[in-house]
Short mmCIF file of C-alpha atoms and ligand atoms in Angstrom, two decimals:
data_model
loop_
_atom_site.label_atom_id
_atom_site.label_comp_id
_atom_site.label_asym_id
_atom_site.label_seq_id
_atom_site.Cartn_x
_atom_site.Cartn_y
_atom_site.Cartn_z
CA MET A 64 117.85 105.98 101.62
CA THR A 65 120.70 107.61 99.55
CA VAL A 66 123.76 105.61 99.03
CA ALA A 67 127.04 106.72 98.15
CA SER A 68 128.90 103.68 97.34
CA PRO A 69 129.46 100.24 98.36
CA ASP A 70 131.56 99.47 101.57
CA ILE A 71 131.25 96.00 103.15
CA ARG A 72 132.05 93.05 100.59
CA THR A 73 133.08 89.63 102.14
CA ALA A 74 133.39 86.07 100.41
CA ARG A 75 130.94 84.65 103.25
CA ARG A 76 128.04 83.06 101.72
CA ALA A 77 126.44 81.29 104.59
CA PHE A 78 122.55 82.05 105.54
CA PRO A 79 121.31 81.39 109.05
CA PRO A 80 119.66 78.08 109.70
CA ALA A 81 115.96 79.40 109.96
CA PHE A 82 116.44 81.37 106.95
CA ALA A 83 113.27 81.52 105.06
CA TRP A 84 114.07 80.53 101.55
CA GLY A 85 110.75 81.43 99.31
CA THR A 86 109.00 82.78 96.57
CA ALA A 87 106.48 85.50 96.07
CA THR A 88 103.35 85.98 94.09
CA ALA A 89 100.41 88.45 94.32
CA ALA A 90 96.58 87.70 93.82
CA TYR A 91 95.70 89.63 90.89
CA GLN A 92 98.71 88.62 89.11
CA ILE A 93 98.05 84.78 89.25
CA GLU A 94 94.69 83.68 90.78
CA GLY A 95 91.96 84.49 87.67
CA ALA A 96 88.72 83.37 88.73
CA VAL A 97 87.94 87.08 88.95
CA ALA A 98 83.95 86.54 89.16
CA GLU A 99 83.70 83.59 91.15
CA ASP A 100 82.39 82.84 94.52
CA GLY A 101 81.32 86.25 95.38
CA ARG A 102 84.73 88.05 94.20
CA ALA A 103 83.81 91.70 93.23
CA PRO A 104 85.96 93.68 90.61
CA SER A 105 88.84 95.54 91.88
CA ILE A 106 90.53 98.65 90.79
CA TRP A 107 92.85 96.52 88.56
CA ASP A 108 89.91 94.70 86.91
CA ILE A 109 88.46 97.93 85.68
CA PHE A 110 91.83 99.27 84.68
CA SER A 111 92.89 96.18 82.95
CA HIS A 112 89.67 96.31 80.90
CA THR A 113 90.14 99.97 79.93
CA PRO A 114 91.28 100.19 76.27
CA GLY A 115 95.02 101.19 76.24
CA LYS A 116 96.05 100.84 79.73
CA VAL A 117 97.98 97.37 79.81
CA ALA A 118 99.86 95.97 76.96
CA ASN A 119 97.80 93.43 74.30
CA GLY A 120 94.85 94.38 76.38
CA ASP A 121 95.94 91.64 79.01
CA THR A 122 93.82 91.25 81.97
CA GLY A 123 93.84 88.92 85.10
CA ASP A 124 90.57 87.45 84.16
CA THR A 125 92.30 83.85 83.87
CA ALA A 126 95.79 84.61 84.87
CA LEU A 127 97.41 81.49 85.69
CA ASP A 128 94.09 80.14 87.17
CA HIS A 129 95.79 79.37 90.52
CA TYR A 130 92.73 79.71 92.30
CA HIS A 131 91.71 76.56 90.64
CA ARG A 132 95.43 75.15 90.40
CA PHE A 133 96.80 75.96 93.79
CA ARG A 134 97.25 72.45 94.87
CA GLU A 135 99.62 71.88 91.84
CA ASP A 136 101.35 75.33 92.58
CA VAL A 137 101.96 74.04 96.17
CA ARG A 138 103.22 70.84 94.73
CA LEU A 139 105.75 72.59 92.56
CA MET A 140 107.00 74.57 95.50
CA ALA A 141 107.43 71.39 97.76
CA ASP A 142 109.23 69.72 94.67
CA LEU A 143 111.45 72.77 94.84
CA GLY A 144 112.38 72.48 98.58
CA LEU A 145 110.89 76.07 99.53
CA THR A 146 110.35 76.61 103.05
CA SER A 147 108.18 79.78 102.75
CA TYR A 148 105.56 81.29 100.31
CA ARG A 149 104.64 84.87 100.14
CA PHE A 150 101.21 85.40 98.54
CA SER A 151 98.41 88.23 98.93
CA ILE A 152 95.04 87.95 100.01
CA ALA A 153 92.43 89.50 97.42
CA TRP A 154 90.55 92.06 99.23
CA PRO A 155 87.58 92.14 96.80
CA ARG A 156 87.41 88.20 97.13
CA VAL A 157 87.16 88.41 100.99
CA GLN A 158 85.18 91.46 101.31
CA PRO A 159 83.90 92.34 97.90
CA THR A 160 82.76 95.79 98.36
CA GLY A 161 85.24 96.63 100.88
CA ARG A 162 82.62 97.05 103.58
CA GLY A 163 80.73 94.66 105.85
CA PRO A 164 80.83 91.32 106.53
CA ALA A 165 83.84 88.65 105.07
CA ALA A 166 82.66 86.42 102.16
CA GLN A 167 83.37 83.07 103.72
CA GLN A 168 83.69 81.42 100.30
CA GLY A 169 86.61 84.10 99.62
CA LEU A 170 88.14 83.32 102.98
CA ASP A 171 87.68 79.36 102.31
CA PHE A 172 89.95 79.67 99.47
CA TYR A 173 92.87 80.95 101.52
CA ARG A 174 92.14 78.51 104.13
CA ARG A 175 92.54 75.71 101.64
CA LEU A 176 95.60 77.57 100.35
CA THR A 177 97.41 77.74 103.93
CA ASP A 178 96.37 74.28 104.84
CA GLU A 179 97.86 72.78 101.48
CA LEU A 180 100.96 74.86 102.27
CA LEU A 181 101.18 74.02 105.77
CA ALA A 182 100.62 70.07 104.70
CA HIS A 183 103.75 70.30 102.64
CA GLY A 184 105.69 71.91 105.29
CA ILE A 185 105.80 75.38 103.60
CA THR A 186 105.31 78.40 106.00
CA PRO A 187 102.68 80.77 104.64
CA VAL A 188 103.22 84.59 104.91
CA ALA A 189 100.50 86.84 103.61
CA THR A 190 100.23 90.31 102.17
CA LEU A 191 96.95 91.85 102.79
CA TYR A 192 97.06 94.22 100.32
CA HIS A 193 98.91 94.12 96.66
CA TRP A 194 97.28 96.53 94.86
CA ASP A 195 93.73 95.27 94.39
CA LEU A 196 91.47 97.73 96.22
CA PRO A 197 87.75 96.72 95.77
CA GLN A 198 86.56 99.28 92.94
CA GLU A 199 83.51 99.91 95.26
CA LEU A 200 85.96 102.01 97.38
CA GLU A 201 87.15 103.74 94.34
CA THR A 202 83.93 104.93 92.74
CA PRO A 203 80.85 103.48 94.80
CA SER A 204 78.25 102.30 92.65
CA ASP A 205 75.27 103.74 94.74
CA GLY A 206 75.79 107.01 93.32
CA GLY A 207 78.16 108.20 95.98
CA PRO A 208 81.06 110.35 95.45
CA ALA A 209 83.64 109.14 92.85
CA GLY A 210 87.31 110.04 93.58
CA GLY A 211 87.37 107.77 96.69
CA GLY A 212 90.11 105.15 96.75
CA TRP A 213 93.41 105.86 98.65
CA PRO A 214 93.29 109.75 98.42
CA ALA A 215 90.15 109.45 100.70
CA ARG A 216 90.81 109.01 104.45
CA GLN A 217 88.14 106.45 105.13
CA THR A 218 89.60 104.02 102.84
CA ALA A 219 92.37 103.66 105.63
CA TYR A 220 89.44 102.68 108.03
CA ARG A 221 88.21 100.16 105.69
CA PHE A 222 91.43 98.71 105.14
CA ALA A 223 91.82 97.99 108.83
CA ASP A 224 88.26 96.49 108.89
CA TYR A 225 89.28 94.01 106.38
CA ALA A 226 92.63 93.19 108.03
CA THR A 227 90.46 92.13 111.17
CA LEU A 228 88.10 90.01 109.08
CA VAL A 229 91.18 88.20 107.57
CA ALA A 230 93.16 87.75 110.75
CA GLU A 231 90.28 86.08 112.64
CA ALA A 232 89.77 83.81 109.74
CA LEU A 233 93.73 82.93 109.07
CA GLY A 234 95.29 83.70 112.31
CA ASP A 235 95.38 80.32 113.51
CA ARG A 236 97.50 79.19 110.24
CA VAL A 237 99.44 82.23 109.32
CA SER A 238 102.08 83.56 111.35
CA THR A 239 103.86 86.25 109.46
CA TRP A 240 101.77 89.18 107.59
CA THR A 241 102.69 91.88 105.86
CA THR A 242 100.32 94.98 105.63
CA LEU A 243 101.10 96.65 102.00
CA ASN A 244 103.12 95.72 99.27
CA GLU A 245 104.98 98.49 98.00
CA PRO A 246 102.64 101.48 98.84
CA TRP A 247 104.62 103.85 96.94
CA CYS A 248 103.38 102.24 93.61
CA SER A 249 99.83 102.40 94.99
CA ALA A 250 100.09 105.97 95.60
CA PHE A 251 102.54 107.42 92.85
CA LEU A 252 102.11 105.02 90.07
CA GLY A 253 98.05 105.03 90.84
CA TYR A 254 97.33 108.25 91.60
CA GLY A 255 100.34 110.45 90.25
CA ALA A 256 101.52 108.75 87.01
CA GLY A 257 98.58 106.92 86.19
CA VAL A 258 100.64 103.79 84.89
CA HIS A 259 98.66 101.76 87.48
CA ALA A 260 95.23 101.39 88.58
CA PRO A 261 92.95 103.28 88.94
CA GLY A 262 95.19 105.42 86.72
CA ARG A 263 94.65 108.98 88.34
CA THR A 264 97.04 111.74 87.70
CA ASP A 265 96.87 114.34 90.48
CA PRO A 266 100.19 114.65 92.42
CA ALA A 267 98.00 116.16 95.30
CA ASP A 268 95.88 113.12 95.41
CA ALA A 269 99.30 110.85 95.08
CA LEU A 270 100.58 112.49 98.30
CA ARG A 271 96.92 112.25 99.87
CA ALA A 272 97.08 108.44 99.03
CA ALA A 273 100.60 108.23 100.29
CA HIS A 274 99.38 109.42 103.78
CA HIS A 275 96.28 107.21 104.00
CA LEU A 276 98.35 103.99 103.11
CA ASN A 277 100.46 104.77 106.03
CA LEU A 278 97.19 105.38 108.02
CA GLY A 279 95.81 102.31 106.82
CA HIS A 280 99.11 100.39 107.60
CA GLY A 281 99.19 101.49 111.27
CA LEU A 282 95.46 100.90 111.88
CA ALA A 283 96.06 97.53 110.14
CA VAL A 284 99.17 96.82 112.37
CA GLY A 285 96.65 97.58 115.53
CA ALA A 286 94.09 95.21 113.89
CA LEU A 287 96.30 92.53 113.44
CA ARG A 288 97.98 92.75 116.99
CA ALA A 289 94.17 92.61 118.38
CA ALA A 290 93.19 89.57 116.16
CA LEU A 291 96.26 87.25 116.29
CA PRO A 292 98.32 85.34 118.63
CA SER A 293 100.87 87.48 120.51
CA ALA A 294 103.74 85.48 118.87
CA ALA A 295 102.48 86.84 115.10
CA GLN A 296 104.88 88.66 113.38
CA VAL A 297 103.77 91.82 111.58
CA ALA A 298 105.92 93.44 108.70
CA VAL A 299 105.43 96.05 105.50
CA SER A 300 106.94 95.55 102.29
CA LEU A 301 108.56 98.59 100.63
CA ASN A 302 110.01 99.23 97.58
CA LEU A 303 112.67 101.39 98.82
CA HIS A 304 114.76 103.21 95.92
CA VAL A 305 118.30 102.63 96.46
CA VAL A 306 119.12 106.54 95.68
CA ARG A 307 122.55 107.53 94.17
CA PRO A 308 123.59 110.58 92.90
CA LEU A 309 125.24 111.06 89.65
CA SER A 310 128.00 113.05 91.04
CA GLU A 311 128.62 114.84 94.43
CA ARG A 312 127.87 118.17 92.87
CA PRO A 313 125.56 119.71 95.08
CA GLU A 314 122.69 120.00 92.72
CA ASP A 315 122.93 116.23 92.11
CA LEU A 316 123.17 115.66 95.76
CA ALA A 317 120.10 117.80 96.11
CA ALA A 318 118.01 115.72 93.68
CA ALA A 319 118.95 112.54 95.23
CA ARG A 320 117.86 113.91 98.79
CA ARG A 321 114.46 115.04 96.98
CA ILE A 322 113.85 111.56 95.33
CA ASP A 323 115.06 109.68 98.76
CA ALA A 324 112.14 111.98 100.35
CA VAL A 325 109.20 111.35 98.02
CA GLY A 326 110.57 107.79 97.19
CA ASN A 327 111.15 106.31 100.56
CA ARG A 328 111.02 108.91 103.69
CA VAL A 329 107.47 109.42 102.87
CA PHE A 330 106.71 105.73 104.38
CA THR A 331 109.75 105.22 106.35
CA GLY A 332 109.70 108.39 108.12
CA PRO A 333 105.98 108.15 109.58
CA MET A 334 105.72 104.10 109.97
CA LEU A 335 109.32 103.94 111.71
CA LYS A 336 110.02 107.21 113.22
CA GLY A 337 106.74 108.74 113.54
CA ARG A 338 107.00 112.03 111.48
CA TYR A 339 107.15 113.31 108.19
CA ASP A 340 110.78 114.96 107.52
CA GLU A 341 110.67 118.82 107.08
CA ASP A 342 112.34 118.68 103.82
CA LEU A 343 109.57 116.22 102.35
CA LEU A 344 106.88 118.66 103.71
CA GLU A 345 108.59 121.89 102.25
CA ASP A 346 109.40 119.89 98.87
CA THR A 347 105.41 119.19 98.43
CA ALA A 348 103.76 122.15 100.22
CA HIS A 349 102.69 123.78 97.06
CA LEU A 350 100.74 120.65 96.19
CA VAL A 351 99.09 119.51 99.33
CA ASP A 352 98.08 120.91 102.85
CA TRP A 353 99.96 118.72 105.30
CA ASP A 354 98.22 120.25 108.37
CA GLY A 355 94.65 119.42 107.00
CA LEU A 356 95.93 115.90 105.45
CA VAL A 357 97.73 114.56 108.77
CA HIS A 358 95.18 114.69 111.94
CA ASP A 359 96.09 114.60 115.21
CA GLY A 360 97.16 110.93 116.27
CA ASP A 361 97.82 109.94 112.99
CA LEU A 362 101.64 109.66 113.43
CA ALA A 363 101.18 107.90 116.55
CA GLU A 364 98.75 105.35 114.84
CA ILE A 365 101.13 105.03 111.88
CA SER A 366 104.18 104.46 113.73
CA ARG A 367 102.68 101.32 115.59
CA PRO A 368 105.87 99.09 116.28
CA ILE A 369 106.53 96.07 113.56
CA ASP A 370 108.33 93.00 114.06
CA LEU A 371 109.99 92.83 110.54
CA LEU A 372 110.87 95.12 107.81
CA GLY A 373 110.41 93.85 104.15
CA LEU A 374 112.47 95.12 101.39
CA ASN A 375 111.67 94.88 97.77
CA TYR A 376 114.35 95.33 95.60
CA TYR A 377 115.35 95.11 91.93
CA ASN A 378 117.76 98.03 90.91
CA PRO A 379 119.37 101.07 92.03
CA THR A 380 118.04 104.73 91.23
CA VAL A 381 120.74 107.18 89.85
CA VAL A 382 119.29 110.74 89.66
CA SER A 383 121.21 113.96 88.77
CA ALA A 384 119.84 117.57 88.77
CA PRO A 385 117.73 118.49 85.31
CA ALA A 386 120.63 120.14 83.72
CA ASP A 387 122.39 116.96 83.09
CA ALA A 388 119.37 114.86 81.83
CA GLY A 389 121.06 114.75 78.49
CA ARG A 390 124.37 112.77 79.91
CA LEU A 391 122.48 109.35 79.67
CA PRO A 392 118.88 108.19 78.59
CA ARG A 393 116.13 109.40 81.05
CA GLN A 394 114.87 106.39 82.82
CA ASP A 395 113.21 105.67 86.03
CA GLY A 396 112.02 102.33 85.19
CA HIS A 397 108.34 103.03 85.59
CA GLY A 398 107.62 103.44 82.02
CA GLY A 399 105.40 105.54 79.81
CA GLY A 400 103.32 107.64 81.98
CA GLN A 401 102.70 111.16 80.61
CA SER A 402 102.57 112.51 84.40
CA SER A 403 105.17 112.23 86.72
CA PRO A 404 105.23 109.83 89.75
CA TRP A 405 107.32 111.91 91.66
CA PRO A 406 105.64 115.08 93.27
CA GLY A 407 107.97 117.91 94.35
CA ALA A 408 110.82 116.39 92.51
CA ASP A 409 109.35 116.01 88.90
CA ASP A 410 112.12 117.86 87.26
CA VAL A 411 114.89 115.24 88.53
CA ALA A 412 116.58 113.41 85.90
CA PHE A 413 117.07 109.69 86.08
CA HIS A 414 119.95 107.69 84.69
CA LEU A 415 120.65 104.11 83.98
CA ALA A 416 123.15 102.62 86.74
CA ASN A 417 124.71 100.45 84.07
CA ASP A 418 123.70 98.95 80.68
CA ASP A 419 123.47 95.57 81.93
CA LEU A 420 119.48 95.35 81.87
CA THR A 421 116.65 93.11 82.55
CA ALA A 422 113.67 92.80 79.82
CA MET A 423 112.04 95.31 81.83
CA GLY A 424 115.19 97.72 81.10
CA TRP A 425 116.13 97.68 84.83
CA PRO A 426 119.96 97.62 85.33
CA ILE A 427 121.35 94.74 87.22
CA ASP A 428 123.35 95.84 90.26
CA PRO A 429 123.15 93.65 93.26
CA THR A 430 125.49 95.97 95.52
CA GLY A 431 122.28 97.96 95.66
CA LEU A 432 120.91 95.18 97.64
CA SER A 433 123.52 94.55 100.11
CA ASP A 434 123.77 98.46 100.54
CA ALA A 435 119.91 98.73 101.23
CA LEU A 436 119.75 95.98 103.74
CA LEU A 437 122.85 97.31 105.54
CA ALA A 438 121.46 100.97 105.20
CA MET A 439 117.91 99.73 106.80
CA HIS A 440 119.53 97.82 109.38
CA ARG A 441 121.85 100.61 110.67
CA GLU A 442 118.96 103.24 110.48
CA PHE A 443 115.93 101.04 111.85
CA GLY A 444 117.55 98.30 113.74
CA LEU A 445 115.19 95.90 112.79
CA PRO A 446 114.88 92.33 111.63
CA LEU A 447 114.59 92.35 107.81
CA MET A 448 113.40 90.22 105.12
CA VAL A 449 114.05 90.71 101.19
CA SER A 450 110.19 90.33 100.32
CA GLU A 451 110.97 90.43 96.69
CA ASN A 452 113.51 90.26 94.38
CA GLY A 453 114.14 88.69 90.68
CA ALA A 454 114.24 89.38 87.22
CA ALA A 455 112.38 89.34 83.76
CA PHE A 456 114.36 87.72 80.86
CA GLU A 457 112.97 86.85 77.34
CA ASP A 458 113.02 83.15 78.16
CA THR A 459 112.07 80.27 75.18
CA VAL A 460 111.12 77.11 75.52
CA SER A 461 113.70 74.79 74.01
CA PRO A 462 112.57 72.20 71.62
CA ASP A 463 113.12 69.42 74.27
CA GLY A 464 110.49 71.31 76.41
CA THR A 465 113.33 72.93 78.87
CA VAL A 466 113.66 76.62 79.65
CA HIS A 467 117.35 77.50 80.03
CA ASP A 468 117.65 81.06 81.83
CA PRO A 469 121.10 81.56 82.59
CA GLU A 470 120.66 85.18 82.95
CA ARG A 471 118.11 84.97 85.73
CA THR A 472 120.43 82.17 87.38
CA ALA A 473 123.36 84.65 87.40
CA TYR A 474 121.02 87.25 88.51
CA LEU A 475 119.64 85.46 91.54
CA ARG A 476 123.08 84.15 92.40
CA ALA A 477 124.61 87.76 92.41
CA HIS A 478 121.76 88.88 94.57
CA LEU A 479 121.57 86.35 96.94
CA GLY A 480 125.26 87.01 97.47
CA ALA A 481 124.50 90.50 98.21
CA VAL A 482 122.39 89.06 100.71
CA ALA A 483 124.95 87.17 102.12
CA ASP A 484 127.42 90.22 102.32
CA ALA A 485 124.53 92.22 104.26
CA ILE A 486 124.28 89.11 106.54
CA ALA A 487 128.02 89.16 107.24
CA GLY A 488 127.96 92.98 107.66
CA GLY A 489 125.53 92.69 110.73
CA ALA A 490 122.10 93.09 109.04
CA ASP A 491 119.39 90.52 110.52
CA VAL A 492 118.22 89.19 107.57
CA ARG A 493 115.46 86.29 108.03
CA GLY A 494 114.34 85.31 104.55
CA TYR A 495 114.51 85.82 100.73
CA PHE A 496 111.20 85.93 98.56
CA LEU A 497 112.16 85.28 95.09
CA TRP A 498 110.02 87.22 92.65
CA SER A 499 108.19 85.40 91.32
CA LEU A 500 107.23 81.67 91.61
CA LEU A 501 105.57 81.76 88.36
CA ASP A 502 105.28 83.81 85.02
CA ASN A 503 102.59 86.12 85.69
CA PHE A 504 100.29 89.23 84.97
CA GLU A 505 103.17 92.18 85.08
CA TRP A 506 100.51 94.87 85.78
CA ALA A 507 100.64 97.32 82.60
CA TYR A 508 103.12 95.24 80.67
CA GLY A 509 100.50 92.53 80.78
CA TYR A 510 101.78 88.96 80.23
CA ASP A 511 104.98 90.18 78.25
CA LYS A 512 107.38 90.10 80.94
CA ARG A 513 108.16 86.95 82.59
CA PHE A 514 109.58 86.88 86.25
CA GLY A 515 108.81 83.17 87.13
CA ILE A 516 111.40 80.55 87.86
CA VAL A 517 108.80 78.30 86.71
CA HIS A 518 107.49 78.68 83.10
CA VAL A 519 103.95 79.35 82.33
CA ASP A 520 102.33 78.24 78.75
CA TYR A 521 99.51 81.23 78.51
CA ASP A 522 97.72 78.90 76.08
CA THR A 523 97.72 75.52 78.01
CA LEU A 524 98.65 77.01 81.55
CA VAL A 525 101.31 74.17 81.81
CA ARG A 526 103.87 74.81 84.45
CA THR A 527 107.52 73.73 83.46
CA PRO A 528 110.49 74.66 86.07
CA LYS A 529 113.03 76.72 84.40
CA ALA A 530 116.91 75.84 85.08
CA SER A 531 117.02 78.59 87.53
CA ALA A 532 114.29 76.97 89.73
CA ARG A 533 116.51 74.05 89.79
CA TRP A 534 119.24 76.16 90.65
CA TYR A 535 117.28 77.69 93.32
CA SER A 536 116.55 74.48 94.84
CA GLU A 537 119.73 73.24 95.10
CA VAL A 538 120.89 76.53 96.84
CA ILE A 539 117.91 75.54 99.38
CA ARG A 540 119.13 72.05 99.73
CA ARG A 541 122.69 72.98 100.62
CA GLY A 542 121.33 76.04 102.83
CA GLY A 543 123.14 78.72 100.85
CA LEU A 544 125.59 79.74 98.06
CA ASP A 545 128.45 77.33 97.21
O1 IFM B 567 105.20 92.29 89.70
C1 IFM B 567 105.85 93.25 90.55
C2 IFM B 567 105.29 92.86 91.90
O2 IFM B 567 103.95 92.86 91.81
C3 IFM B 567 105.55 94.05 92.79
N1 IFM B 567 106.91 94.40 92.59
C4 IFM B 567 107.76 94.27 91.50
C5 IFM B 567 107.42 93.13 90.70
C6 IFM B 567 107.97 93.38 89.31
O3 IFM B 567 107.67 94.40 88.63
#
């Protein structure tokens, strides 16, 4: 979505009574227990154990040990008054090789987790895929061809089988489901820039991965519908880029159009409109044979209707034509890769929206969130949820053991205000899932970046709610901002 400038701003700060007040996490970032109860390695286990891929050599081996401490974590959520919790299911825990029958011990963990949530009055929202592809689907150990993963069409069919296994096991407890989390990252950071697992750097593979993630999403929607009660809600969580051109000059508008195509419409087009836009196909025609890639019937499969659209928002993306690259530091926020995550647009220049930055170096701009929600509402007409939003800051524990994180509270207040603005502007926003409940494994940044409203001491794994957690708890208690 290309957004020119903010429009609707109101003072209203009310949220609907049934609004879901949540937090979000992902399996590999918190669970640990990577070799327990039959779990097999995922691409992130292999990537994080590859020297030089993750800061400090950090891995998810232990992470927060949530696998063993989930009851304590659910109690924390209940103490904060959360009404909903979005978590992801580890594919290699419930179907270790990505094929064949389910591992019951793996499913049992999610049965225990969801039972515990429900017992505390917290509604579970399950994400099927938050980046932990079974390594067997990336490089089969039986000597089959390497170079599988999402660029291979069969992975989409494996994903649908896995969706069926999980839905059959948990469909009696979980009523809201998200298929994929941020498929842009899986495709373009994982197979284009190589800064995420599996670390491949081929722009054509990145585009193939995008199509097969789309296909996997559509097949999984079908699988979920077949296995779940009819009242179940099915969603997808997209990190849509709020693309803003640096100026109204035609070359900057063209740069914004290209990033919008390969950053957003490569997913929203097929998923929500049943097509890949012509300009995207033209921009990338030199990289991939789209006619061979997209089989007859794929677009109908991918565009199966969903009930709810999830937006993960952190910051806007300001772009210009390459000639302007010198005006501000280049910054696309996806750190460090030698290769571009933007096939067909890899000469576009990125700029900071402002210099009010989080610890990730991401500019703080809540108007991007309201703009995105309103644009999605107008364009797709679907109920929405903010399936992730939050910020990393350099938190320190005070001598008295408390963690004061006023920047995070200010960030959250401003972004919840933006959600309220979008609701006041007519967007049907059903919930907000703060990223994240706990400090956790921040992918290639390891444990250096703390996004949690609950501090984790990585030596002792002791959890301490930060001041922002108390603030969020009060917002929930009041049902909105003051
Ligand atoms: O930690 C990630 C999460 O896994 C996906 N969305 C962005 C978060 C912060 O980078």
